[in-house]
PDB file of C-alpha atoms and ligand atoms in Angstrom:
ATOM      1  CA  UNK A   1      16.061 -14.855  15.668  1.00  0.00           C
ATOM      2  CA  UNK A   2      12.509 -16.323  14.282  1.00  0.00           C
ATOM      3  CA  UNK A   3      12.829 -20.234  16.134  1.00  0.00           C
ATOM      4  CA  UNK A   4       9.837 -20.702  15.302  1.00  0.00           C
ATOM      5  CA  UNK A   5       9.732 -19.486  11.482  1.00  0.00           C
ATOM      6  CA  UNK A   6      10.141 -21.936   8.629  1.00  0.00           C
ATOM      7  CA  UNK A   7      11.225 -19.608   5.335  1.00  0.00           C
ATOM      8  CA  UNK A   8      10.829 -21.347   2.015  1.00  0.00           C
ATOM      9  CA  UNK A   9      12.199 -19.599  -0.848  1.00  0.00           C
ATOM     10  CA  UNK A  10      10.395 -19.635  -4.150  1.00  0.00           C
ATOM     11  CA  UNK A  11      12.422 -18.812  -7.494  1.00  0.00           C
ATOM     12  CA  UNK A  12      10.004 -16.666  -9.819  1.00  0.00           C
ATOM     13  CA  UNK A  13      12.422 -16.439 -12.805  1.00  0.00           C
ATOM     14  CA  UNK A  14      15.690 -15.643 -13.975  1.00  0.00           C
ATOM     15  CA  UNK A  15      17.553 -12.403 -15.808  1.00  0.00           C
ATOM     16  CA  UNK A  16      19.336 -12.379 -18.802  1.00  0.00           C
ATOM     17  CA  UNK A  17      22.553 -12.576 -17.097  1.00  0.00           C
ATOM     18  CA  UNK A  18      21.226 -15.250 -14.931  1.00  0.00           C
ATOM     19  CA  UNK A  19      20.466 -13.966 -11.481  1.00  0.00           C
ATOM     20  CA  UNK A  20      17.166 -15.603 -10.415  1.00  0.00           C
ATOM     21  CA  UNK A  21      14.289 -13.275  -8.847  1.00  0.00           C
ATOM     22  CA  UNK A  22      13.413 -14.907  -5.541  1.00  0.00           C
ATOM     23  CA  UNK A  23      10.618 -14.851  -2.374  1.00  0.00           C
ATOM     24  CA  UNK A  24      11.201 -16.192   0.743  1.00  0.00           C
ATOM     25  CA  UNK A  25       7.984 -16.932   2.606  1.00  0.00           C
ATOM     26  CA  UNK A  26       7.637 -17.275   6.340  1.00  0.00           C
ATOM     27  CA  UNK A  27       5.563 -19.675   8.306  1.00  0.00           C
ATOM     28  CA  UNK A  28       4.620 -19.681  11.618  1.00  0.00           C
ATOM     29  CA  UNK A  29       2.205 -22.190  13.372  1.00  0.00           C
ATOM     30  CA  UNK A  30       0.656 -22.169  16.386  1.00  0.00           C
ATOM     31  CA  UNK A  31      -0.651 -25.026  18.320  1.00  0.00           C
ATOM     32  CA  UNK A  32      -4.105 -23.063  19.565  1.00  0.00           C
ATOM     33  CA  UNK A  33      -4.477 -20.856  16.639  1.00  0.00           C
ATOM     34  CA  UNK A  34      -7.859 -21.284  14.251  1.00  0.00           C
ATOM     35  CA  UNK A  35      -6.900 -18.037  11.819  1.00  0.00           C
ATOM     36  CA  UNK A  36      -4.439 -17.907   9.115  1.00  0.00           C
ATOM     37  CA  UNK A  37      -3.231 -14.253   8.123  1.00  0.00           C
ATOM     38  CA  UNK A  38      -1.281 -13.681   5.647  1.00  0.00           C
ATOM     39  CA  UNK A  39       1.158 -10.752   5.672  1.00  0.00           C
ATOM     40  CA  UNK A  40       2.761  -9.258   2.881  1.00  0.00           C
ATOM     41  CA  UNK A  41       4.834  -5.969   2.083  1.00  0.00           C
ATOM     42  CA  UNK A  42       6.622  -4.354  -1.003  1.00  0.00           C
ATOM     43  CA  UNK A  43       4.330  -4.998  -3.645  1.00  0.00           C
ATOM     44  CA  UNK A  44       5.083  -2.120  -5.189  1.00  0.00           C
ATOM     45  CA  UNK A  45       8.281  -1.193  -5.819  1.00  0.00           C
ATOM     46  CA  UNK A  46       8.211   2.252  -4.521  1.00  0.00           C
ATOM     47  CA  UNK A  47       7.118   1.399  -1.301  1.00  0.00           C
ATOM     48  CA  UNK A  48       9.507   0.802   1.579  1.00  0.00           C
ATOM     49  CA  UNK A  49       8.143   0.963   4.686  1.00  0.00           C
ATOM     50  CA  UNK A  50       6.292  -2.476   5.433  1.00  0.00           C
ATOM     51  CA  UNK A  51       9.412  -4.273   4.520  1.00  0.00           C
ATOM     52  CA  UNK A  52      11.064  -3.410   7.838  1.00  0.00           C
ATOM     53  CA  UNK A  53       7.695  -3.760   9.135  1.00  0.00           C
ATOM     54  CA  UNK A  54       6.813  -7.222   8.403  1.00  0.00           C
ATOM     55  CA  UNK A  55      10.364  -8.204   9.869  1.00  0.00           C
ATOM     56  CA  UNK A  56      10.075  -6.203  13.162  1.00  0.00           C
ATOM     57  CA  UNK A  57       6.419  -7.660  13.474  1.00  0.00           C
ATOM     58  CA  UNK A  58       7.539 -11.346  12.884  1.00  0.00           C
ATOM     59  CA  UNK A  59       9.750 -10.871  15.895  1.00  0.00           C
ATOM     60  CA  UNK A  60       6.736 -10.119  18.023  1.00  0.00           C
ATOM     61  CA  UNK A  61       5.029 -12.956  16.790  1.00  0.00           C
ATOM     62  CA  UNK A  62       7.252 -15.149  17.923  1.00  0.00           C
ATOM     63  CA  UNK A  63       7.987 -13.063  21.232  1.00  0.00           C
ATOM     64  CA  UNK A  64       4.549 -12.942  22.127  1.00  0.00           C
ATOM     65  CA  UNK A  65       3.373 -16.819  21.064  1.00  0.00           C
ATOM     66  CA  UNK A  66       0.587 -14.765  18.786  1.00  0.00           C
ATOM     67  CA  UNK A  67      -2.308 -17.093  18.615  1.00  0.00           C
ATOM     68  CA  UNK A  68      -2.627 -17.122  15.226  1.00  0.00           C
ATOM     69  CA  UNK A  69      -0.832 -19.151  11.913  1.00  0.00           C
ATOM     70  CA  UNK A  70       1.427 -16.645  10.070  1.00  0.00           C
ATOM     71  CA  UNK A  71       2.713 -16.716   6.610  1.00  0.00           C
ATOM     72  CA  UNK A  72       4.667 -14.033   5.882  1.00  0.00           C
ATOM     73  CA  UNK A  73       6.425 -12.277   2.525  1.00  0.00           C
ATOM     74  CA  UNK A  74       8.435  -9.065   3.706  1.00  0.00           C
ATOM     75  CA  UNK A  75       9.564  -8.622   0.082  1.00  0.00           C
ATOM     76  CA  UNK A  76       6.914  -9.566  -2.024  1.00  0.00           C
ATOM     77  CA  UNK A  77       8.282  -8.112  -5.633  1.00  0.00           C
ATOM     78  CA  UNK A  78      11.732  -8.339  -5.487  1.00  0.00           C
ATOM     79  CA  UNK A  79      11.524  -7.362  -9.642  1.00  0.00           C
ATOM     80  CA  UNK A  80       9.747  -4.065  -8.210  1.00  0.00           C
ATOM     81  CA  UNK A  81      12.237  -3.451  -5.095  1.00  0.00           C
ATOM     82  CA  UNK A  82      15.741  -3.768  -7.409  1.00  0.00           C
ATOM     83  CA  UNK A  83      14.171  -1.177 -10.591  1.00  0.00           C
ATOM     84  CA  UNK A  84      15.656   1.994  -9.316  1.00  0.00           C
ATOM     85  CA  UNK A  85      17.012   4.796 -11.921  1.00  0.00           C
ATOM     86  CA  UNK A  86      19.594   7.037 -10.691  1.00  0.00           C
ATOM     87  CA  UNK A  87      19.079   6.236  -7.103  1.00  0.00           C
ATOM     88  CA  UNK A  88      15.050   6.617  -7.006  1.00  0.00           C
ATOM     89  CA  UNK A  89      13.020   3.545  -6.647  1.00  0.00           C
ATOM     90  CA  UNK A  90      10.674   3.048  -9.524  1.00  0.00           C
ATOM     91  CA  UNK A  91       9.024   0.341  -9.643  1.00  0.00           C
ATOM     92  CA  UNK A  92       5.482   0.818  -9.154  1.00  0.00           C
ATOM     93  CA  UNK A  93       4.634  -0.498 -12.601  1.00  0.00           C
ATOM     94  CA  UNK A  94       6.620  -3.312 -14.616  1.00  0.00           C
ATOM     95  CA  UNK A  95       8.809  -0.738 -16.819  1.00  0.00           C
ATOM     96  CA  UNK A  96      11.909  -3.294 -17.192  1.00  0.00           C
ATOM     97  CA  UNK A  97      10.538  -6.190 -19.241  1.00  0.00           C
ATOM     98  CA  UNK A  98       6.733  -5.273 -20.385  1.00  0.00           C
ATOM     99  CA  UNK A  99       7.572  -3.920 -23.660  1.00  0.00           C
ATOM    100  CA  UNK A 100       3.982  -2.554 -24.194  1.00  0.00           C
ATOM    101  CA  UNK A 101       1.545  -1.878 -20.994  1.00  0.00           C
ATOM    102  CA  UNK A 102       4.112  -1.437 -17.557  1.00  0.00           C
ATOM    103  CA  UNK A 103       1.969  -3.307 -15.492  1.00  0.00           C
ATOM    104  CA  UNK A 104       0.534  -1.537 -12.492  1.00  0.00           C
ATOM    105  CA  UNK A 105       2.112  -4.514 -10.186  1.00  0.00           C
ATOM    106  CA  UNK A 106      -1.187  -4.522  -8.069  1.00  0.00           C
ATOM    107  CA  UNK A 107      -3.508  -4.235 -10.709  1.00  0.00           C
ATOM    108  CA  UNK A 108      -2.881  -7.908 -12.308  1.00  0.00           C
ATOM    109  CA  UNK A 109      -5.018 -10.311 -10.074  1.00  0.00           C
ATOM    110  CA  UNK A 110      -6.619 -11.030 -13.091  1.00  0.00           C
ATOM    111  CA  UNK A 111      -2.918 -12.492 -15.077  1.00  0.00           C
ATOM    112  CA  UNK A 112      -3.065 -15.618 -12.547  1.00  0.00           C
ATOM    113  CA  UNK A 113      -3.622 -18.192 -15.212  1.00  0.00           C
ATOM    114  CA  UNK A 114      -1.067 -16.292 -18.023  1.00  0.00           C
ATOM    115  CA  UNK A 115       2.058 -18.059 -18.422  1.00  0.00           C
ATOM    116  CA  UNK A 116       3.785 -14.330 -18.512  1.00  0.00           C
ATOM    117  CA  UNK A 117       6.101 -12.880 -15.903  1.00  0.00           C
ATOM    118  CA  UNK A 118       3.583 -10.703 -14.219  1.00  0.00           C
ATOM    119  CA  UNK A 119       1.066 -14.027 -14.423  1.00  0.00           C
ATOM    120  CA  UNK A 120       3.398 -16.527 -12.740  1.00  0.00           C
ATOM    121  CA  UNK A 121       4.696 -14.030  -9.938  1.00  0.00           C
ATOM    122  CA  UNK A 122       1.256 -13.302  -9.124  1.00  0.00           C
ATOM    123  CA  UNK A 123       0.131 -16.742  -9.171  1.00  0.00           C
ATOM    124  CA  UNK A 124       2.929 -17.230  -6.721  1.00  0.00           C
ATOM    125  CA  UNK A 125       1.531 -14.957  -4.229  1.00  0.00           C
ATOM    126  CA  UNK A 126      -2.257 -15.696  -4.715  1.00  0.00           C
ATOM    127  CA  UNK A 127      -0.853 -19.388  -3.669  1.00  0.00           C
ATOM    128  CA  UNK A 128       1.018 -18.227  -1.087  1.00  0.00           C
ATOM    129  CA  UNK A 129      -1.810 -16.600   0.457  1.00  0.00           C
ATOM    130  CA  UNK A 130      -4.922 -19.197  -0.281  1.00  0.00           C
ATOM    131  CA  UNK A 131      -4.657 -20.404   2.946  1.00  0.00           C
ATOM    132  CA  UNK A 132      -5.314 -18.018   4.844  1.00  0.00           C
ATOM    133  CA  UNK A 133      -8.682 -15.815   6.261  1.00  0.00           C
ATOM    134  CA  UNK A 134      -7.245 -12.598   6.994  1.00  0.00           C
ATOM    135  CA  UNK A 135      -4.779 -10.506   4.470  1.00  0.00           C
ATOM    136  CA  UNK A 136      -2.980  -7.948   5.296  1.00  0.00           C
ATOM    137  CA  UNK A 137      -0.967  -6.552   2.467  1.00  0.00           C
ATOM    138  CA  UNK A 138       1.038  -3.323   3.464  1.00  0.00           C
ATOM    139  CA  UNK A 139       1.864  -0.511   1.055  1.00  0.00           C
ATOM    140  CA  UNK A 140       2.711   3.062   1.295  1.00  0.00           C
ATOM    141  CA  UNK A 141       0.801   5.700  -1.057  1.00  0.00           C
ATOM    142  CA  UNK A 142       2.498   9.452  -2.686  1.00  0.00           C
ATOM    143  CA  UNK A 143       5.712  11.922  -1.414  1.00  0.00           C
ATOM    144  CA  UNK A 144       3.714  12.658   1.675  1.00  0.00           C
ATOM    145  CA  UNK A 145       0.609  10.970   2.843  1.00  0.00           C
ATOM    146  CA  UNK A 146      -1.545  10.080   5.989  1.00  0.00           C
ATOM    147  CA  UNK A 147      -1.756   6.743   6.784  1.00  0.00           C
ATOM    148  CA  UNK A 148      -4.749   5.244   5.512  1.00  0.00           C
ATOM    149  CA  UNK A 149      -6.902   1.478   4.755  1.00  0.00           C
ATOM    150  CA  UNK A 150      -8.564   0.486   1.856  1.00  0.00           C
ATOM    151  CA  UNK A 151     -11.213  -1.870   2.752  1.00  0.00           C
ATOM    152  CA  UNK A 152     -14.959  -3.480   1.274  1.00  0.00           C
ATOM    153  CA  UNK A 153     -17.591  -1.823   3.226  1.00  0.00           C
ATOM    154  CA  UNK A 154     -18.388  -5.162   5.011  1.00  0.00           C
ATOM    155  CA  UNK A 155     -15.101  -5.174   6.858  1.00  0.00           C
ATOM    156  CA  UNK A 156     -15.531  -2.635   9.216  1.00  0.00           C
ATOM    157  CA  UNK A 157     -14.920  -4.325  12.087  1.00  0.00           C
ATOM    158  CA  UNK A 158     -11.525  -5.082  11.069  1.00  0.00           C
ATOM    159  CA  UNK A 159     -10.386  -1.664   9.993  1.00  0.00           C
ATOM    160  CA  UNK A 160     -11.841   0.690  13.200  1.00  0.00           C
ATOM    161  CA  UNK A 161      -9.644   1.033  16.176  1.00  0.00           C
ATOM    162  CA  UNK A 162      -6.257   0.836  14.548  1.00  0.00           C
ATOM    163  CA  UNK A 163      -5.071   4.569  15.078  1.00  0.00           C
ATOM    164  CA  UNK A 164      -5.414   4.689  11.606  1.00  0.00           C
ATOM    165  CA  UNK A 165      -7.225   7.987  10.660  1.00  0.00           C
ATOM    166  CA  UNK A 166      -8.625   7.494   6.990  1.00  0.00           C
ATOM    167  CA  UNK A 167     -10.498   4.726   6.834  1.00  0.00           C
ATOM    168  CA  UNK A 168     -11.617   4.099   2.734  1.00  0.00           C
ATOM    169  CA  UNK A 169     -14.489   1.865   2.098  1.00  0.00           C
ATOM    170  CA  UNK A 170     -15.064   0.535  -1.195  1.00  0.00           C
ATOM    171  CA  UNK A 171     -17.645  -1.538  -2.720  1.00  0.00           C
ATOM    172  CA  UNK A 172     -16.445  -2.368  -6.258  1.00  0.00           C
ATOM    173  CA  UNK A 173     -13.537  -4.930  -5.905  1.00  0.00           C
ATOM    174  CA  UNK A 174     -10.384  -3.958  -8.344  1.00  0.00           C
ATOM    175  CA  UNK A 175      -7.684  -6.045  -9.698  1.00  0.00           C
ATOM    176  CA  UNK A 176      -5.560  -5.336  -6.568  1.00  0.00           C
ATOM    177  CA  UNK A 177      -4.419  -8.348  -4.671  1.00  0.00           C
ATOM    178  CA  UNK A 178      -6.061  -7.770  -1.359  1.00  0.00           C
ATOM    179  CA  UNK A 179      -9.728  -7.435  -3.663  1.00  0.00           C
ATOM    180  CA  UNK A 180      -8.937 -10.161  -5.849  1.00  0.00           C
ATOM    181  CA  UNK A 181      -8.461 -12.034  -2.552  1.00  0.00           C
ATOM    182  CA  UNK A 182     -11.482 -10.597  -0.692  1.00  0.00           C
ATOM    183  CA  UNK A 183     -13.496 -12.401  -3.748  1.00  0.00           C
ATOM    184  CA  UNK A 184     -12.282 -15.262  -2.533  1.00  0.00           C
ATOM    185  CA  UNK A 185     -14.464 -14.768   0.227  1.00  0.00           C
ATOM    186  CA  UNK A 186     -11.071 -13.328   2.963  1.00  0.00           C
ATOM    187  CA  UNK A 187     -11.096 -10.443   5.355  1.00  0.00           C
ATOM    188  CA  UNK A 188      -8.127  -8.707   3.045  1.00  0.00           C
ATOM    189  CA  UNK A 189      -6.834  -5.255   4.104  1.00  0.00           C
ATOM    190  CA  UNK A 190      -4.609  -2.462   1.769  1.00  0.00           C
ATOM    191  CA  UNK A 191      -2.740  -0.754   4.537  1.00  0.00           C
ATOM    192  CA  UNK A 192      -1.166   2.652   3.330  1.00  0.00           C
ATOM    193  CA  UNK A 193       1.300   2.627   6.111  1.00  0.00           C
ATOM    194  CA  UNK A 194       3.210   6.266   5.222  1.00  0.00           C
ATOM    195  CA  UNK A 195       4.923   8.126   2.169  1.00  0.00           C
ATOM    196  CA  UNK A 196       6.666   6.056  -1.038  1.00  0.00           C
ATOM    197  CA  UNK A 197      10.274   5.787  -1.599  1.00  0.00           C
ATOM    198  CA  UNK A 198      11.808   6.551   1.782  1.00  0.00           C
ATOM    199  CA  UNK A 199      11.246   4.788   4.914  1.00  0.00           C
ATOM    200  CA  UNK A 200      11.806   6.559   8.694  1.00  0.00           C
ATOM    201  CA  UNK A 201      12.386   4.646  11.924  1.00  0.00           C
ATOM    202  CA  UNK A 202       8.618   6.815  13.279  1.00  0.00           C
ATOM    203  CA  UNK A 203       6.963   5.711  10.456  1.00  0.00           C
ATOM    204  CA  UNK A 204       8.051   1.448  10.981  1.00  0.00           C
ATOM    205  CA  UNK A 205       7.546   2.272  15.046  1.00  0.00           C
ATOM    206  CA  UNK A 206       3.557   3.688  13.990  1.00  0.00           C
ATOM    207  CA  UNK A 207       2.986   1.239  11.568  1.00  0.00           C
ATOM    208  CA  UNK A 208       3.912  -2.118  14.181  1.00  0.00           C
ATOM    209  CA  UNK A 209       1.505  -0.356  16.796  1.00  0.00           C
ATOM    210  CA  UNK A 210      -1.434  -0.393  14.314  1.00  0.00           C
ATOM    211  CA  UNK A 211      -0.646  -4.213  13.779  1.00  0.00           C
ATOM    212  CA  UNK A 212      -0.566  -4.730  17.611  1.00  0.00           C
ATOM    213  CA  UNK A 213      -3.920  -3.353  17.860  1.00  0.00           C
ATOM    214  CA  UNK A 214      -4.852  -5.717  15.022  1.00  0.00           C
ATOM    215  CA  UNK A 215      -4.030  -8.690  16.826  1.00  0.00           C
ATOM    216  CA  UNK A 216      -5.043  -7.492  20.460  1.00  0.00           C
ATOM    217  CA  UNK A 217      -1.829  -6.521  21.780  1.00  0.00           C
ATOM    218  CA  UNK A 218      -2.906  -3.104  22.205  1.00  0.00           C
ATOM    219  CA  UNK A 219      -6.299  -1.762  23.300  1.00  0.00           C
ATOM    220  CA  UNK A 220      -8.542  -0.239  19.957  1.00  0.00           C
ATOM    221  CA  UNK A 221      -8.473   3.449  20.195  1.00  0.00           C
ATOM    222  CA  UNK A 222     -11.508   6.115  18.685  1.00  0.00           C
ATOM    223  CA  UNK A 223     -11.302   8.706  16.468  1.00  0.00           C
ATOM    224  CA  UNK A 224     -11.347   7.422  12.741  1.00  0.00           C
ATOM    225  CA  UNK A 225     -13.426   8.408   9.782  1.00  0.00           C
ATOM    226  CA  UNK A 226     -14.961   6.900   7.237  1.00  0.00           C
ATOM    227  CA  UNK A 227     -15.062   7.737   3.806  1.00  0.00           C
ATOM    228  CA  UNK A 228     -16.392   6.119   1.047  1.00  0.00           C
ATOM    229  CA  UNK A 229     -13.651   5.721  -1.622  1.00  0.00           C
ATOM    230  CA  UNK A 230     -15.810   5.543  -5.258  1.00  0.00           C
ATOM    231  CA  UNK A 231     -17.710   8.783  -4.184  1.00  0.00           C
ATOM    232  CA  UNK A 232     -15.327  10.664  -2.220  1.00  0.00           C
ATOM    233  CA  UNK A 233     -11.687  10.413  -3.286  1.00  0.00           C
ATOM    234  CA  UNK A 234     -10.872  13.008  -5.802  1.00  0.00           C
ATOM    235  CA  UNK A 235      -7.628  13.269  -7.659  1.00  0.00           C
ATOM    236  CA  UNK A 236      -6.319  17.112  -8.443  1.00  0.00           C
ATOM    237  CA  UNK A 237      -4.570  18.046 -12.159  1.00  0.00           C
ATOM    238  CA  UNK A 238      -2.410  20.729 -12.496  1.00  0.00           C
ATOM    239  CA  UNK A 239      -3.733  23.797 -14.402  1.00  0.00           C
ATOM    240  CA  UNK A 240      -0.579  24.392 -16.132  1.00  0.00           C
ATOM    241  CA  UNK A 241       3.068  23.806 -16.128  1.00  0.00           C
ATOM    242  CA  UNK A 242       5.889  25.033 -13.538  1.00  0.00           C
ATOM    243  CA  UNK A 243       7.001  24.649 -10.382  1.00  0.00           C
ATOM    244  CA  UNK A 244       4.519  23.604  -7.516  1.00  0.00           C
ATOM    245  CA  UNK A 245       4.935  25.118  -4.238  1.00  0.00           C
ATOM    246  CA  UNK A 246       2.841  23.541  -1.706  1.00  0.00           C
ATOM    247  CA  UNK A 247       1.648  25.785   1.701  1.00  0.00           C
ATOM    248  CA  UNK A 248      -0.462  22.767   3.166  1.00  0.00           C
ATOM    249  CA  UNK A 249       0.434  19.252   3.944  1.00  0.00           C
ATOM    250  CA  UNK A 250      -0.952  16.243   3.801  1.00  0.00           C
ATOM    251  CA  UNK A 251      -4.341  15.448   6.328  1.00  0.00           C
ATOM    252  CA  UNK A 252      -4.756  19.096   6.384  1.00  0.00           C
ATOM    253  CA  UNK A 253      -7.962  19.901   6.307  1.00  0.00           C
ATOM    254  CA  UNK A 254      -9.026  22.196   3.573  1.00  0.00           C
ATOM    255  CA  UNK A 255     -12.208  24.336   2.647  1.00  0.00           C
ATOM    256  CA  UNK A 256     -12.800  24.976  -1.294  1.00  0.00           C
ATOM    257  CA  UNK A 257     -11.572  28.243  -2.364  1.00  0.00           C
ATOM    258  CA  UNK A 258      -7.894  28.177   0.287  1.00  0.00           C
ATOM    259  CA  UNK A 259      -5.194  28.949  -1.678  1.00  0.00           C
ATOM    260  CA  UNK A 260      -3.088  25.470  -0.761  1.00  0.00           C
ATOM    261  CA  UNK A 261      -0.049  26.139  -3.161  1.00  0.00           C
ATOM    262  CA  UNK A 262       1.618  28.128  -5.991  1.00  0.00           C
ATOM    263  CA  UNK A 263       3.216  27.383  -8.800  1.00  0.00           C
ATOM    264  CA  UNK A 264       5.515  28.957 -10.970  1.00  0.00           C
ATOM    265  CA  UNK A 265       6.097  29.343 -14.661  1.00  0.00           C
ATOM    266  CA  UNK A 266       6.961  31.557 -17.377  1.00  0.00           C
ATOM    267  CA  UNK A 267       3.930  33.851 -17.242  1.00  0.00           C
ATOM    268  CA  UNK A 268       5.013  34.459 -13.376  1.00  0.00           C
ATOM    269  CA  UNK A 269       3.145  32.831 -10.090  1.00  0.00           C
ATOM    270  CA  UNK A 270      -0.199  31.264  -9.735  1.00  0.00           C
ATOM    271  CA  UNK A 271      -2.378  30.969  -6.894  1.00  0.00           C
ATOM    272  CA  UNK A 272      -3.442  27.448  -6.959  1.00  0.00           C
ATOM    273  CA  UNK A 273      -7.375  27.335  -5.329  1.00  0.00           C
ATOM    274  CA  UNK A 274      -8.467  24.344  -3.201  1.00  0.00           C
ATOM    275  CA  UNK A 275     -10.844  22.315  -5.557  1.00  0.00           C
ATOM    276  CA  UNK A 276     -12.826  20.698  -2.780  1.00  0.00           C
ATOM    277  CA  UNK A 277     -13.591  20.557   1.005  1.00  0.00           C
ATOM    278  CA  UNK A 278     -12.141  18.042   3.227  1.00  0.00           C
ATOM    279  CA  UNK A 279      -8.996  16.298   3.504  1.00  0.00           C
ATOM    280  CA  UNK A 280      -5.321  16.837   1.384  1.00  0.00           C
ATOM    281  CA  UNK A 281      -5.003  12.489   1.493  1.00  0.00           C
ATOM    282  CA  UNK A 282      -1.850  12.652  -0.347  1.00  0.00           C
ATOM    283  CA  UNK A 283       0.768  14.923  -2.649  1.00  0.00           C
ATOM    284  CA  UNK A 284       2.184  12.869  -5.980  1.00  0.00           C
ATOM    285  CA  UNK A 285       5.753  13.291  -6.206  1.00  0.00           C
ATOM    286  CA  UNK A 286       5.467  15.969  -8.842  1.00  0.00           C
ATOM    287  CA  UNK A 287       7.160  19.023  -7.808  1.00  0.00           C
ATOM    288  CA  UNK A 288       7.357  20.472 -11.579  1.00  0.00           C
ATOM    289  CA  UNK A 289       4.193  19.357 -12.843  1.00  0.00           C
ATOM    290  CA  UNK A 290       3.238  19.669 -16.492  1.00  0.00           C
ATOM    291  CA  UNK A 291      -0.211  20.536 -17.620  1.00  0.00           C
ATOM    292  CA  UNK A 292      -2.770  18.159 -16.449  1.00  0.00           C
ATOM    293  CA  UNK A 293      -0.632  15.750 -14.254  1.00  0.00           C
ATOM    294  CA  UNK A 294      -2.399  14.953 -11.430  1.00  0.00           C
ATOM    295  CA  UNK A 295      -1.353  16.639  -8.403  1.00  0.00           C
ATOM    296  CA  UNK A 296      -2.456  15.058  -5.367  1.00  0.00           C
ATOM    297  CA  UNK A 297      -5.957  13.066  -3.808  1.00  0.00           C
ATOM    298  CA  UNK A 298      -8.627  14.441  -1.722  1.00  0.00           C
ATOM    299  CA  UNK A 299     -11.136  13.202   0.935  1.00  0.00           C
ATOM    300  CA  UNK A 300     -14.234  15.035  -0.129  1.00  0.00           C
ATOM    301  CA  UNK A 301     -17.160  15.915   2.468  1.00  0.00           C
TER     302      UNK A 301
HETATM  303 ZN1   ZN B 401       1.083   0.270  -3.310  1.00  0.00          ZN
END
């Protein structure tokens, strides 16, 4: 299937009972190419839908001769992508064997040089991808989201044209991997392909044809906006307890003042207001929220 795809596998550690956590990396070369990109999926636990994606678009690679050395990691956190409770995928932070923070797994850039689990595995990847000029690191954000890019003001260029709607510029770099490697002086994109936990075959088939317009299969298309993420991404808190029905969905726009959902509790139903003006980004997968857990994110005008 992938000719001309080397895979390496790298062992991260082993479990009690012996089974040994594993990455297989992909490498692709090409004879005329002068960029390296890395691409990555499944850092988080939770999130599903780059894993097919990263296969599927390593196929067109190596249909379509891309100009361009690969390396590729569709499974990136294979800790993350096997902690599941009851059926429902959970591992966004390192709950099984951090006895005392759970690790946000893309929030530890900064562990590369602690001999801990989170440290090493990290290490791993921030190796893996040192080569290259261009990341691409593919995630998937809430229950129900519109796909959107984080991305350092300076990168622009790289970010308009994709189809993808949302476009989130920040200028203060987090402990994320795709910032920790745009300090390293790389083009490095967070792609928030879809919703978390499930994956659907629209939602692969969109997220290869923002890729292909990446790499110049596809022609750029209009019709983004830009927001700027420290200023104008607000997260919503419940104002009480109960059961949240929503009446919008996600990339609605909203005015301030719409009632956009109700919830229900013991002192009856509540009209739940619209705290801003602009866009619903994403719903959390709270559906009986308690006091003060945050609801869902906003794109404030
Ligand atoms: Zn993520």
């Amino acid at each position: 299937m992938t000719a001309n795809f080397s895979c390496e596998t790298i062992p991260l550690h082993s479990t009690a009972s012996g089974t040994t956590f594993e990455i297989d990396v992909w490498r692709y070369q090409h004879p005329e190419a002068t960029k390296t990109v890395y691409l990555q999926a499944g850092i988080h636990g939770i999130e599903l839908t780059g894993i097919p994606v990263v296969h599927e678009f390593m196929q067109e690679i190596e249909e379509q001769q891309l100009a361009y050395n690969f390396i590729c990691v569709p499974l990136s956190n294979p800790m993350g992508l096997d902690s599941q409770i009851m059926g429902v995928q959970t591992g966004y932070n390192n709950l099984h064997t951090n006895q005392q923070n759970c690790w946000n797994w893309n929030r530890i850039g900064n562990l590369e040089d602690e001999p801990s689990q989170e440290g090493n595995w990290i290490k791993t990847l921030l190796d893996l991808s040192a080569p290259a000029d261009i990341i691409l690191d593919l995630h998937t954000a809430g229950v129900e989201t519109v796909a959107h890019i984080y991305y350092h003001e300076s990168e622009k260029v790289h970010v308009s044209g994709l189809g993808i709607l949302h476009l989130l510029s920040w200028k203060i770099p987090s402990h994320s991997f795709s910032d920790t490697n745009f300090q390293r002086g790389k083009v490095a994109l967070t792609f928030e392909l879809s919703c978390s936990r499930s994956v659907q075959d629209e939602q692969v088939e969109e997220s290869l044809i923002y890729l292909r317009r990446f790499f110049g299969l596809l022609p750029k298309v209009e019709g983004s906006r830009i927001w700027q993420t420290e200023s104008q991404l607000k997260k919503w808190y419940s104002p009480d307890g109960g059961v949240l029905c929503w009446h919008i969905n996600a990339g609605d726009a909203v005015t301030e003042g719409d009632v956009i959902a109700t919830l229900y509790n013991r002192k009856g139903k509540l009209d739940l207001e619209s705290p801003y003006s602009g866009v619903l980004l994403l719903k959390n997968p709270i559906h009986a929220p308690h006091q003060r857990q945050e609801l869902a994110k906003f794109l404030v005008e």
